[in-house]
Coordinates of C-alpha atoms in Angstrom, one line a residue:
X1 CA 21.1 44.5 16.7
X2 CA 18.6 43.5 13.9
X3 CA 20.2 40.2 13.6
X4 CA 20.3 39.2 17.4
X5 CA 16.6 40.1 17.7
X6 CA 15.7 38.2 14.8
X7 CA 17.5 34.9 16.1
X8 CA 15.5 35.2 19.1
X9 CA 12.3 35.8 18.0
X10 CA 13.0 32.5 15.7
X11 CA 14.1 30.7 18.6
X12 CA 10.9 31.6 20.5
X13 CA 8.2 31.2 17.6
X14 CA 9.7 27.4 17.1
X15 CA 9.4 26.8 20.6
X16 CA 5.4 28.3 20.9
X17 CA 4.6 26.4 17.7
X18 CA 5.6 23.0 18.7
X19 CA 3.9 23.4 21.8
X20 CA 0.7 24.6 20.7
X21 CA 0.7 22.4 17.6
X22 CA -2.3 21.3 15.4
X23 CA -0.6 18.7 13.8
X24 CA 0.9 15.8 16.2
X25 CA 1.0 12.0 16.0
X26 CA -2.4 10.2 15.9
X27 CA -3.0 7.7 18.6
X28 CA -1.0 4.5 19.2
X29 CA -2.7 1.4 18.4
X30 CA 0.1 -1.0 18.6
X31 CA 2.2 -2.1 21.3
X32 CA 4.9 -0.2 19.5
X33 CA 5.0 2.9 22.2
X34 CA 9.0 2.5 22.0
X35 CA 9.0 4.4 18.5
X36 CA 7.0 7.4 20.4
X37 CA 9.2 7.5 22.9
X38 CA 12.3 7.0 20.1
X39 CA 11.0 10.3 18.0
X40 CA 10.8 12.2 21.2
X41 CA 14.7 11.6 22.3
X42 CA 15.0 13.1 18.6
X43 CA 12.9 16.2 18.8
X44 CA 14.0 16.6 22.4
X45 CA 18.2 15.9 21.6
X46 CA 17.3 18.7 18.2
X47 CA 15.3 20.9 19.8
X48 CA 18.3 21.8 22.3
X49 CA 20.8 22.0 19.8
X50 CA 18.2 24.1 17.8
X51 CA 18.1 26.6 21.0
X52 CA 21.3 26.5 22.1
X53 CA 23.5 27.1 18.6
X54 CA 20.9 30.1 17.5
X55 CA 21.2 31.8 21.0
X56 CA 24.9 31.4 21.3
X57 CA 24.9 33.0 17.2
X58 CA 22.4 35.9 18.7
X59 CA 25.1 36.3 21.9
X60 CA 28.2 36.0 19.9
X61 CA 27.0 38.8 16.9
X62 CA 25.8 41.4 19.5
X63 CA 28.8 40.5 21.9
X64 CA 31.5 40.7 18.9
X65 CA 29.8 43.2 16.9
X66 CA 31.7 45.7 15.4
X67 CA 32.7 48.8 17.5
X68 CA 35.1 51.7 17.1
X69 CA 38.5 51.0 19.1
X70 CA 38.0 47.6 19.4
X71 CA 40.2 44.7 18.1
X72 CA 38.9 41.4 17.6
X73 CA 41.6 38.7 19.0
X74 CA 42.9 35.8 16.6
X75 CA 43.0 32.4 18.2
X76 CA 43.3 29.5 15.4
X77 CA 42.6 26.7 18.1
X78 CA 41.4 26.0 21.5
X79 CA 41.9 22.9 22.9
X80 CA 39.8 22.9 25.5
X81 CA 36.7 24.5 23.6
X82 CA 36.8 21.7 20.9
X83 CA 37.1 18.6 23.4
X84 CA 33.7 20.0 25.0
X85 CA 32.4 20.0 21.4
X86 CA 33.0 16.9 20.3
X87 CA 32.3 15.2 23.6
X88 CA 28.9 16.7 23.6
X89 CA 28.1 16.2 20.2
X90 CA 28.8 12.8 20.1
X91 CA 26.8 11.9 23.6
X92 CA 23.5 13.7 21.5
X93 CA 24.2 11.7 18.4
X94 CA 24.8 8.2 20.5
X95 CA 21.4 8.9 22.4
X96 CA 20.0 9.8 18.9
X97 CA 20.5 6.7 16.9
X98 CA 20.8 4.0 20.1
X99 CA 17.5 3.9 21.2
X100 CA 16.2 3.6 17.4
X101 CA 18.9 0.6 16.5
X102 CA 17.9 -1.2 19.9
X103 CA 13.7 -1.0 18.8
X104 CA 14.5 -1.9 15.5
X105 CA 16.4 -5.0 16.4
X106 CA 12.8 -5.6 18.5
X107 CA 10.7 -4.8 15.3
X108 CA 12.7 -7.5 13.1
X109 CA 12.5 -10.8 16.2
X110 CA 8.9 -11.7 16.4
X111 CA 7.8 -13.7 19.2
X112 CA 7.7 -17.5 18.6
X113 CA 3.9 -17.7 19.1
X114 CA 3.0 -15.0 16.3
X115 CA 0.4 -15.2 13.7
X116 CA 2.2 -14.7 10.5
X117 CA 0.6 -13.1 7.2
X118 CA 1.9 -12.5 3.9
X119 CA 1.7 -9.1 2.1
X120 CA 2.5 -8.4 -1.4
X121 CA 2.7 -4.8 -2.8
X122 CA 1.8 -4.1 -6.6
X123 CA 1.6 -0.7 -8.6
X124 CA -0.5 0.1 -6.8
X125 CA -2.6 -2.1 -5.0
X126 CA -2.1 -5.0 -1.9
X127 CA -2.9 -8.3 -1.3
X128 CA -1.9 -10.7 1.1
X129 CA -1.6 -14.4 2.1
X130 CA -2.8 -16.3 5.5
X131 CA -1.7 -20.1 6.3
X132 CA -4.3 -22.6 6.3
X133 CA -5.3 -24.7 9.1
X134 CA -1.7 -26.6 9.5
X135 CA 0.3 -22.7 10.1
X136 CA 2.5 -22.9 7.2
X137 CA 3.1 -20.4 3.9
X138 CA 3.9 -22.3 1.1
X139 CA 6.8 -21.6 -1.4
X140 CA 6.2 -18.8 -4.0
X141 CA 8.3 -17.8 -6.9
X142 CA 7.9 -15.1 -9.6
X143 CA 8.4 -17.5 -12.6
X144 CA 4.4 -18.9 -11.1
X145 CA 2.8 -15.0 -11.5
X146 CA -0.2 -15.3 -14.0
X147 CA -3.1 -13.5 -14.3
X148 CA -5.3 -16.3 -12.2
X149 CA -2.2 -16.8 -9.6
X150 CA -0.9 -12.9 -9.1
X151 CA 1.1 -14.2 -5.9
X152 CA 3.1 -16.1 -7.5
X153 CA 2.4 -19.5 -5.3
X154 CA 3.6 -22.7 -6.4
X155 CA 1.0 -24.4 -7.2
X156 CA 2.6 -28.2 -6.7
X157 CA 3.5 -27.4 -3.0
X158 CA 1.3 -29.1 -0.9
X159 CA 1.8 -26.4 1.7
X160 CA -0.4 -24.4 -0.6
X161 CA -3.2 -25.7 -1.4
X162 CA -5.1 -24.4 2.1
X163 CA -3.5 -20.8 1.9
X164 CA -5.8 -18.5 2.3
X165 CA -5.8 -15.7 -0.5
X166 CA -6.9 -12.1 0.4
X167 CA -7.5 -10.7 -3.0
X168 CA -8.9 -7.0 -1.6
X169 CA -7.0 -3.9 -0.3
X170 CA -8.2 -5.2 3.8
X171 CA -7.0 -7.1 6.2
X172 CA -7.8 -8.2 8.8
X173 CA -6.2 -8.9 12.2
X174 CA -6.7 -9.8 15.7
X175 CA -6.3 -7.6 18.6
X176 CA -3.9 -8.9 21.4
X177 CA -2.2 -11.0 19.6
X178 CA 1.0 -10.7 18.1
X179 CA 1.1 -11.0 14.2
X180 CA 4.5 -11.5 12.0
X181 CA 4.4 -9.3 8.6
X182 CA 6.5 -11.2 5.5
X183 CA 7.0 -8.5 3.2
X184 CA 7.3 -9.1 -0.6
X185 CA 7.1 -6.6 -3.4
X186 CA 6.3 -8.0 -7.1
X187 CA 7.8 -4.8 -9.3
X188 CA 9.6 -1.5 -7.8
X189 CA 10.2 -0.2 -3.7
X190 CA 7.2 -0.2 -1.8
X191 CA 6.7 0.1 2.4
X192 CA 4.1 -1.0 4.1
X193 CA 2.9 1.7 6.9
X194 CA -0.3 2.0 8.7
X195 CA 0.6 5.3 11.1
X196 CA -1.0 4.1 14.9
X197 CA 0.9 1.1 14.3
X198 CA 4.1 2.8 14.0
X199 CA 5.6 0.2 12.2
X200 CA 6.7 0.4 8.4
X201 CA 8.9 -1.9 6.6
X202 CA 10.8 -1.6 3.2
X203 CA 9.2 -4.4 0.6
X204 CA 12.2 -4.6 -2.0
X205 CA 11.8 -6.6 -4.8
X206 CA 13.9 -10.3 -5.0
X207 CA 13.6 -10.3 -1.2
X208 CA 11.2 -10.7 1.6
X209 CA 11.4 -8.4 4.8
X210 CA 9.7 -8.6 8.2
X211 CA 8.7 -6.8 11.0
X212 CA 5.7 -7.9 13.5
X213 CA 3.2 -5.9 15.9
X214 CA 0.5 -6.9 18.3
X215 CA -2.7 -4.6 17.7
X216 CA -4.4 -3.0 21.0
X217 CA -7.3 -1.4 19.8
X218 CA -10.4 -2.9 17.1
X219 CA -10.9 -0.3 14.7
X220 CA -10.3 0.1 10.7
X221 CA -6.8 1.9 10.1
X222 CA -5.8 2.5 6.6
X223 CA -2.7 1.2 4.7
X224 CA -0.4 3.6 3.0
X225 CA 2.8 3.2 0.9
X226 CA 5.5 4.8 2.3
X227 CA 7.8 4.8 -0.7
X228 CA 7.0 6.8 -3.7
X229 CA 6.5 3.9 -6.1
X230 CA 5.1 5.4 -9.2
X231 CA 2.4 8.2 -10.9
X232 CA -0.6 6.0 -8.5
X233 CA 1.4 6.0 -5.4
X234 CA -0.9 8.1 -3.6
X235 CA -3.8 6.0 -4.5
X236 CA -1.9 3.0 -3.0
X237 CA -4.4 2.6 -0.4
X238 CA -5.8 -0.1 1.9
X239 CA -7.3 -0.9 5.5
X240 CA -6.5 -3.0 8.4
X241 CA -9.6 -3.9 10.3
X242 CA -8.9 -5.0 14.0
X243 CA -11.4 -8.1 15.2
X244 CA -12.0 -9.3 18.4
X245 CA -11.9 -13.0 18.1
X246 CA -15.3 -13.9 16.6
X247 CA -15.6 -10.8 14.0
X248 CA -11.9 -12.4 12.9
X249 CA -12.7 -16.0 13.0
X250 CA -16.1 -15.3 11.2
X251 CA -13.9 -13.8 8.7
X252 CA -11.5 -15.8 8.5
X253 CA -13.4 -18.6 7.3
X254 CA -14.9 -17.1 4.6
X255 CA -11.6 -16.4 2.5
X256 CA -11.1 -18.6 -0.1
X257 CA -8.1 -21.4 -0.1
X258 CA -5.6 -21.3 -3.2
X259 CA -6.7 -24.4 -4.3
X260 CA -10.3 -23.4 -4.2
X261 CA -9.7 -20.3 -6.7
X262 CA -7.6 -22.3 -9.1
X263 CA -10.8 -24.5 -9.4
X264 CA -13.0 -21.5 -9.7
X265 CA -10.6 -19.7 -12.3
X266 CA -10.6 -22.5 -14.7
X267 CA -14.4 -23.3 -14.7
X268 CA -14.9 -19.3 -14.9
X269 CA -12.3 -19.5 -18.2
X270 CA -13.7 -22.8 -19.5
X271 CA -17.1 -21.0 -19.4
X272 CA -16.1 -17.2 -21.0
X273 CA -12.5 -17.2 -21.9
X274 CA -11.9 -13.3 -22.9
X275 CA -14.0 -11.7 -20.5
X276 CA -12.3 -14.0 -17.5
X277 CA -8.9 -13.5 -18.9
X278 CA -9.6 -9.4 -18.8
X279 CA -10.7 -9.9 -15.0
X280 CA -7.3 -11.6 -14.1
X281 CA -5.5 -8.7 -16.1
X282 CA -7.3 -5.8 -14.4
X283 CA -6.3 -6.7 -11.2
X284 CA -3.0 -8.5 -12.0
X285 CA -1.9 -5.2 -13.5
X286 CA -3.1 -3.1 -10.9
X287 CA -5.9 -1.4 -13.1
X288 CA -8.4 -2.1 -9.8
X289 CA -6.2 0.5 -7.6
X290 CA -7.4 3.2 -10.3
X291 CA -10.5 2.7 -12.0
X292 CA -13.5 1.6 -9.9
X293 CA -16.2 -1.1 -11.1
X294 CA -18.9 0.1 -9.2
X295 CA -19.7 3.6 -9.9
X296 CA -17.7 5.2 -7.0
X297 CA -15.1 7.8 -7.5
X298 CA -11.6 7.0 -8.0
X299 CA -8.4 8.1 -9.5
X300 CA -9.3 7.4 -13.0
X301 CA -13.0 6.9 -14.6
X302 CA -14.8 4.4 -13.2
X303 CA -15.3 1.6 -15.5
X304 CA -19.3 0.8 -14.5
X305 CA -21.2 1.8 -17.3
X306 CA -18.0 3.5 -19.4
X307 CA -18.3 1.4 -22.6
X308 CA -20.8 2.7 -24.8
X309 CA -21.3 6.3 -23.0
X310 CA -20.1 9.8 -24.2
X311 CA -16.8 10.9 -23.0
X312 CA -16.2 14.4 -22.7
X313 CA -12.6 15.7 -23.1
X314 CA -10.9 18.8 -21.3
X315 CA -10.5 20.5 -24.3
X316 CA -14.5 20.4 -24.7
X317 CA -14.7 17.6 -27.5
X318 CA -16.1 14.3 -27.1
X319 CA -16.1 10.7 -28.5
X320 CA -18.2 7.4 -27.9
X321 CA -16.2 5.0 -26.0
X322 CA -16.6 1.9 -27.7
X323 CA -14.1 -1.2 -28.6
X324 CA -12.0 1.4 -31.1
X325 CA -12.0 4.5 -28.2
X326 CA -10.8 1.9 -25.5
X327 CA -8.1 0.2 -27.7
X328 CA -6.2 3.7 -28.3
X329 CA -7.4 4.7 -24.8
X330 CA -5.2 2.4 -23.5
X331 CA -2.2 2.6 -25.6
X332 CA -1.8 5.9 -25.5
X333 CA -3.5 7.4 -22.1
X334 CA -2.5 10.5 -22.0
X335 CA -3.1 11.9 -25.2
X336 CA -6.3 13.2 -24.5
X337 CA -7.7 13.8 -20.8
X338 CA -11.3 13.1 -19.7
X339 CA -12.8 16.0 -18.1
X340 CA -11.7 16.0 -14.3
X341 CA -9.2 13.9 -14.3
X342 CA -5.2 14.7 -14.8
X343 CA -2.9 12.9 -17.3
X344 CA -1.0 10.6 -14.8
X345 CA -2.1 7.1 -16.5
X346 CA 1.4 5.3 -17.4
X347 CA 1.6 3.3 -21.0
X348 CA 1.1 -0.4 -20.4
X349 CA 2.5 -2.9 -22.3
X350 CA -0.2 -4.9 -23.0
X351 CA -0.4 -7.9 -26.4
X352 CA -3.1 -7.4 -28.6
X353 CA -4.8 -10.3 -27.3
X354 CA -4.7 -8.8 -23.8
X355 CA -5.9 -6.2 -25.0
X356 CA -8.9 -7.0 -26.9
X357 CA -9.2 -9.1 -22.9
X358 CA -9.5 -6.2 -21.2
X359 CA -12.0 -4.8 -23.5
X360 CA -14.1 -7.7 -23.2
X361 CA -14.4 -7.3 -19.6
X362 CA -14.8 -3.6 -19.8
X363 CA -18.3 -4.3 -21.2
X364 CA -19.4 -6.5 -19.3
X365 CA -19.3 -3.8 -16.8
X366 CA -21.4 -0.8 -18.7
X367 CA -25.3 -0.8 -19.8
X368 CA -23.9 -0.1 -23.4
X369 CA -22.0 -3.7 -23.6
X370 CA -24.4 -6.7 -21.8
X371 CA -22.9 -9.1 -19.8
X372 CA -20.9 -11.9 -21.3
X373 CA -21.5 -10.4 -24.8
X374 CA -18.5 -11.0 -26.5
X375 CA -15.5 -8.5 -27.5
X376 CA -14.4 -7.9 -30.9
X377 CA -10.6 -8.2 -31.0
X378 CA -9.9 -4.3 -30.9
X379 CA -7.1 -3.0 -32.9
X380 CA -4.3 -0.6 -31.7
X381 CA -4.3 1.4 -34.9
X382 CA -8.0 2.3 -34.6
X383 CA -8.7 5.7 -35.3
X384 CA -10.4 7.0 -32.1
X385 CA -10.0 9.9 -29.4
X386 CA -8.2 8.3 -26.7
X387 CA -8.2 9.1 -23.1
X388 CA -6.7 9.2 -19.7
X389 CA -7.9 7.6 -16.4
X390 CA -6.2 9.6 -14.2
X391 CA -6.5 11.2 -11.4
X392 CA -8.8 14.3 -9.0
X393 CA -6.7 15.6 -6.5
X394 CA -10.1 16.0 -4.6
X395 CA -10.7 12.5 -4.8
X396 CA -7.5 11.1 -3.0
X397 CA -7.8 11.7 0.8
X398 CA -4.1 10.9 2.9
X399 CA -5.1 12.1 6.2
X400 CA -3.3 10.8 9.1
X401 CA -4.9 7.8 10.1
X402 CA -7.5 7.8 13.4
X403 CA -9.8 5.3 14.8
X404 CA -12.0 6.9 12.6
X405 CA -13.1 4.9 9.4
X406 CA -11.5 5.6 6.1
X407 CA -12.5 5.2 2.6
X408 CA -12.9 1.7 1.5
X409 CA -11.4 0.6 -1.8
X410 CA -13.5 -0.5 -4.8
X411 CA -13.2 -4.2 -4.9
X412 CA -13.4 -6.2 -8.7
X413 CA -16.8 -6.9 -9.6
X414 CA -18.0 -9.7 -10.8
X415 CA -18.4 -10.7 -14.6
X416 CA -21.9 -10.7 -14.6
X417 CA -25.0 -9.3 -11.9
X418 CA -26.5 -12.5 -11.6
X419 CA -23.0 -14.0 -10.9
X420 CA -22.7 -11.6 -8.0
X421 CA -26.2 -12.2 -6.9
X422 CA -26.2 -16.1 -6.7
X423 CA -22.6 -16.5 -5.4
X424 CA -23.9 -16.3 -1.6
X425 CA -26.2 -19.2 -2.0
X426 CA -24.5 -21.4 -4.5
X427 CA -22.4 -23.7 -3.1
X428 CA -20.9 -24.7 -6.7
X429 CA -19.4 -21.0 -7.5
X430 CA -18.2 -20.3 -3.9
X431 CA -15.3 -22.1 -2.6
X432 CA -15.7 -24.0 0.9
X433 CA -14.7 -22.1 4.2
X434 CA -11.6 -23.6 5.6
X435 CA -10.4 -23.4 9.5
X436 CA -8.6 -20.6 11.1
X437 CA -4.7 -20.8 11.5
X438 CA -3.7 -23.6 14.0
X439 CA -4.7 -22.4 17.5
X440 CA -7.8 -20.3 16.9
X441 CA -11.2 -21.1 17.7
X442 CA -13.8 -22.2 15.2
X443 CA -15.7 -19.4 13.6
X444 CA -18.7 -18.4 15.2
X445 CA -22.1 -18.8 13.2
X446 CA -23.6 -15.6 14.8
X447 CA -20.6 -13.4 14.1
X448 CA -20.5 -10.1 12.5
X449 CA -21.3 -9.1 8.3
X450 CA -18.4 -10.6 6.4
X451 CA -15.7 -8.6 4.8
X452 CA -16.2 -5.4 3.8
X453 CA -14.9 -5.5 0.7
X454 CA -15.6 -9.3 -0.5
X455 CA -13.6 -11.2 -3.1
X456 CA -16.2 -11.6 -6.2
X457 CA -16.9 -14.5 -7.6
X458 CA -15.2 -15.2 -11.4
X459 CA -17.9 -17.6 -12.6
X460 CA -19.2 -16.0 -16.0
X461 CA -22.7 -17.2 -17.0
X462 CA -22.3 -19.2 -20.7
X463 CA -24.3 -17.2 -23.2
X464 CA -27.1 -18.6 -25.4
X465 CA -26.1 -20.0 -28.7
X466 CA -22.2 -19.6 -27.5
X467 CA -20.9 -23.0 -26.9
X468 CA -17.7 -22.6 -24.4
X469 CA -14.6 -22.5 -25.9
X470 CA -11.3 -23.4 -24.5
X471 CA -8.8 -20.7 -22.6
X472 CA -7.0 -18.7 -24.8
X473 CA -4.0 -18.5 -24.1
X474 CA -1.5 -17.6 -20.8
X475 CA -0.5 -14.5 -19.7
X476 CA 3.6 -14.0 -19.7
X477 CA 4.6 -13.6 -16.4
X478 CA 6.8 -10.4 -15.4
X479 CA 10.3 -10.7 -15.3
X480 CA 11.1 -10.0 -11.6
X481 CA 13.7 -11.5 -9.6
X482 CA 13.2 -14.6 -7.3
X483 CA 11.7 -14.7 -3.9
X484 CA 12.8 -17.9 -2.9
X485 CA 16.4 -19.8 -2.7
X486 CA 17.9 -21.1 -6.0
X487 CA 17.1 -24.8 -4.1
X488 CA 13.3 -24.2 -4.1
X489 CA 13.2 -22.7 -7.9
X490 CA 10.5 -24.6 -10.0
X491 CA 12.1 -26.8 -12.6

């Protein structure tokens, strides 16, 4: 009897606990309501089978249980029992996976009069790509990836040149209308998934997916990774602001065009080689989805103010961070681990000279290295205590995503405070506004505070006595395979 009673009492503790749930979905904020009603067929078509299979097990032990003077029967086969099986079964496994292959084949045809965007997953950070004022995305390919050009965008197509470039974990989008998602990933699996959209897409690399949504409510949503993609997966974070049509058009307008950040990377290299070059590598290499430039917490140490402080260790020692600490700090991460963080900081394969780059623009960012002083070329073999940005566990908050607002990623900060400062104001540092995608309305001059997590200017203030000096040198770019068709390959 013990087993029959138990089966029941499971039965009816599933039941009370899905009904009486804390935990259910959070609400719909996309006109994807299909993929609702999609998981409820499933938990409805399971929840059945669920009931039905663990009563009939409670029925059949205590109706066949063993008993003195009783024979049990032996019949190998039953026709007629195992045509109601297999009829049955199949009819729940048809209305299981129909519905989904029908919405799916809805997620993947946008409408013809869709905005389209571009976004690009990295270890672990996003980007993404708007078209300029004549609606098209020009041709990319990963032989273009630099450090100044992380998107890989040809920079001899035409169709370029007015693309607008959203170097910051947030987009933005517009509600009502319908908006196409090309889907690109530049190293390993990633999937793009914001939950009250209910859409989520595979990015695999050497390919670009789609799917498309139309927003319904304005709110900030955040942007998770829905593949496990590597030791800062969880910190793969991001937002999707929904405008009304003159917070996105004032927006809008304010993004910088490809073109324009070419221009602005080369006169930012021409004027402080190193440090610029370390910029481009920090977030070309994903160090800005880890390490924060402003002071705020993160998954490893901030960099604001690191160089030239006093890093205390788990193991209670401590060393000075300087050009020696940071050199072995990053060669060899997780050697030693700061105090409250854990060793999850991969190896990077970095040149020497990118890595004396990176050093140079670590102190720009701390009191204890000024501003566009410049780096002495750090050596690997430099006998200091190395360290580990890694990560708090208290730090990271997945929740489920709500109309409420999330965290908001650390943008890159600028190479110098007065760069930062002056950028508003200076029409020579800031690249012109360009128009919204063909069809929208000119951006309104009363409209609400820009982005939320503005692209900083690269413009590095020439030091006195310091005459500037060429760019040194390119940065390789990775070998990943090719986004486009062999025809549209760069020569």
């Amino acid at each position: 009897m013990a087993l029959p009673i138990l089966l029941i009492v499971i039965v009816v503790a599933a039941l009370a606990f899905h009904f009486w749930s804390p935990w259910w979905l959070t609400p719909l904020a996309s006109n994807w309501r299909q993929m609702d009603d999609t998981l409820t067929i499933t938990l409805v078509i399971t929840g059945v089978a669920f009931v039905v299979i663990n009563l009939f097990v409670a029925w059949a032990v205590f109706r066949y249980r063993h008993r003195d003077g009783h024979r049990a029967a032996y019949e190998p086969h039953n026709r007629r029992l195992e045509a109601w099986l297999i009829g049955i079964t199949t009819v729940g496994i048809v209305a299981m996976l129909a519905p989904g292959l029908l919405v799916y084949a809805k997620l993947i045809n946008p409408p013809s009069n869709a905005m389209v965007v571009e976004v690009v997953g990295q270890q672990w950070q996003w980007r993404f790509r708007l078209p300029g004022p004549d609606g098209r995305l020009g041709s990319s390919d990963p032989a273009y990836v630099t450090a100044d050009n992380p998107l890989g965008l040809n920079p001899k197509d035409p169709a370029n040149q007015d693309n607008r470039i959203v170097d910051a974990p947030e987009l933005h989008l517009l509600v009502g209308v319908p908006v196409k998602l090309l889907l690109r990933a530049k190293d390993v699996l990633h999937d793009f998934y914001v939950p009250p959209f209910r859409t989520r897409m595979n990015m695999v690399p050497g390919m670009v997916t789609q799917m498309w949504l139309t927003p319904t409510q304005t709110g900030r949503f955040d942007i998770l990774c829905a593949q496990l993609c590597g030791v800062g997966h969880s910190n793969m974070r991001g937002v999707v602001v929904v405008d009304d049509r003159p917070a996105y058009d004032a927006w809008a307008a304010k993004l910088p065009t490809f073109a324009a950040l070419q221009a602005q990377h080369a006169g930012a290299s021409a004027m402080n080689p190193l440090a610029a070059k370390g910029k481009l590598l920090a977030q070309a290499k994903g160090c800005a989805g880890c390490h924060s430039v402003d002071g705020s917490a993160g998954v490893g140490p901030t960099w604001h103010g690191l160089y030239g402080k006093t890093e205390t260790f788990q193991d209670g020692s401590s060393a000075k961070v300087d050009d020696a600490y940071l050199a072995t700090f990053i060669r060899n991460p997780t050697a030693r681990v700061p105090k409250g963080f854990a060793p999850i900081m991969p190896q990077l394969d970095v040149s020497d000279a990118d890595l004396a780059a990176l050093i140079a623009y670590i102190k720009t960012l701390g009191p204890g290295g000024a501003a566009g002083t410049p780096a002495t070329p750090a050596t690997p073999t430099a006998p200091a205590a190395p360290a580990a940005p890694t990560a708090r566990a208290d730090t990271v908050q997945l929740a489920q995503n709500s109309l409420a607002t999330p965290r908001s990623p650390a943008p890159m900060a600028p190479l110098s405070p007065a760069a930062d400062s002056s950028s508003a104001s200076s029409s020579s540092s800031s690249p012109s506004p360009s128009s919204p995608p063909s069809g929208y309305r000119a951006p309104s001059q009363s409209g609400p505070p820009p982005l939320a997590t503005p692209i900083p200017p690269l413009a590095i203030p020439p030091q006195p006595g310091n005459a500037p000096s060429a760019p040194s040198g390119g940065v390789s770019p990775p070998r990943v395979p090719s986004m486009v068709p062999p025809q549209t390959r760069p020569q």
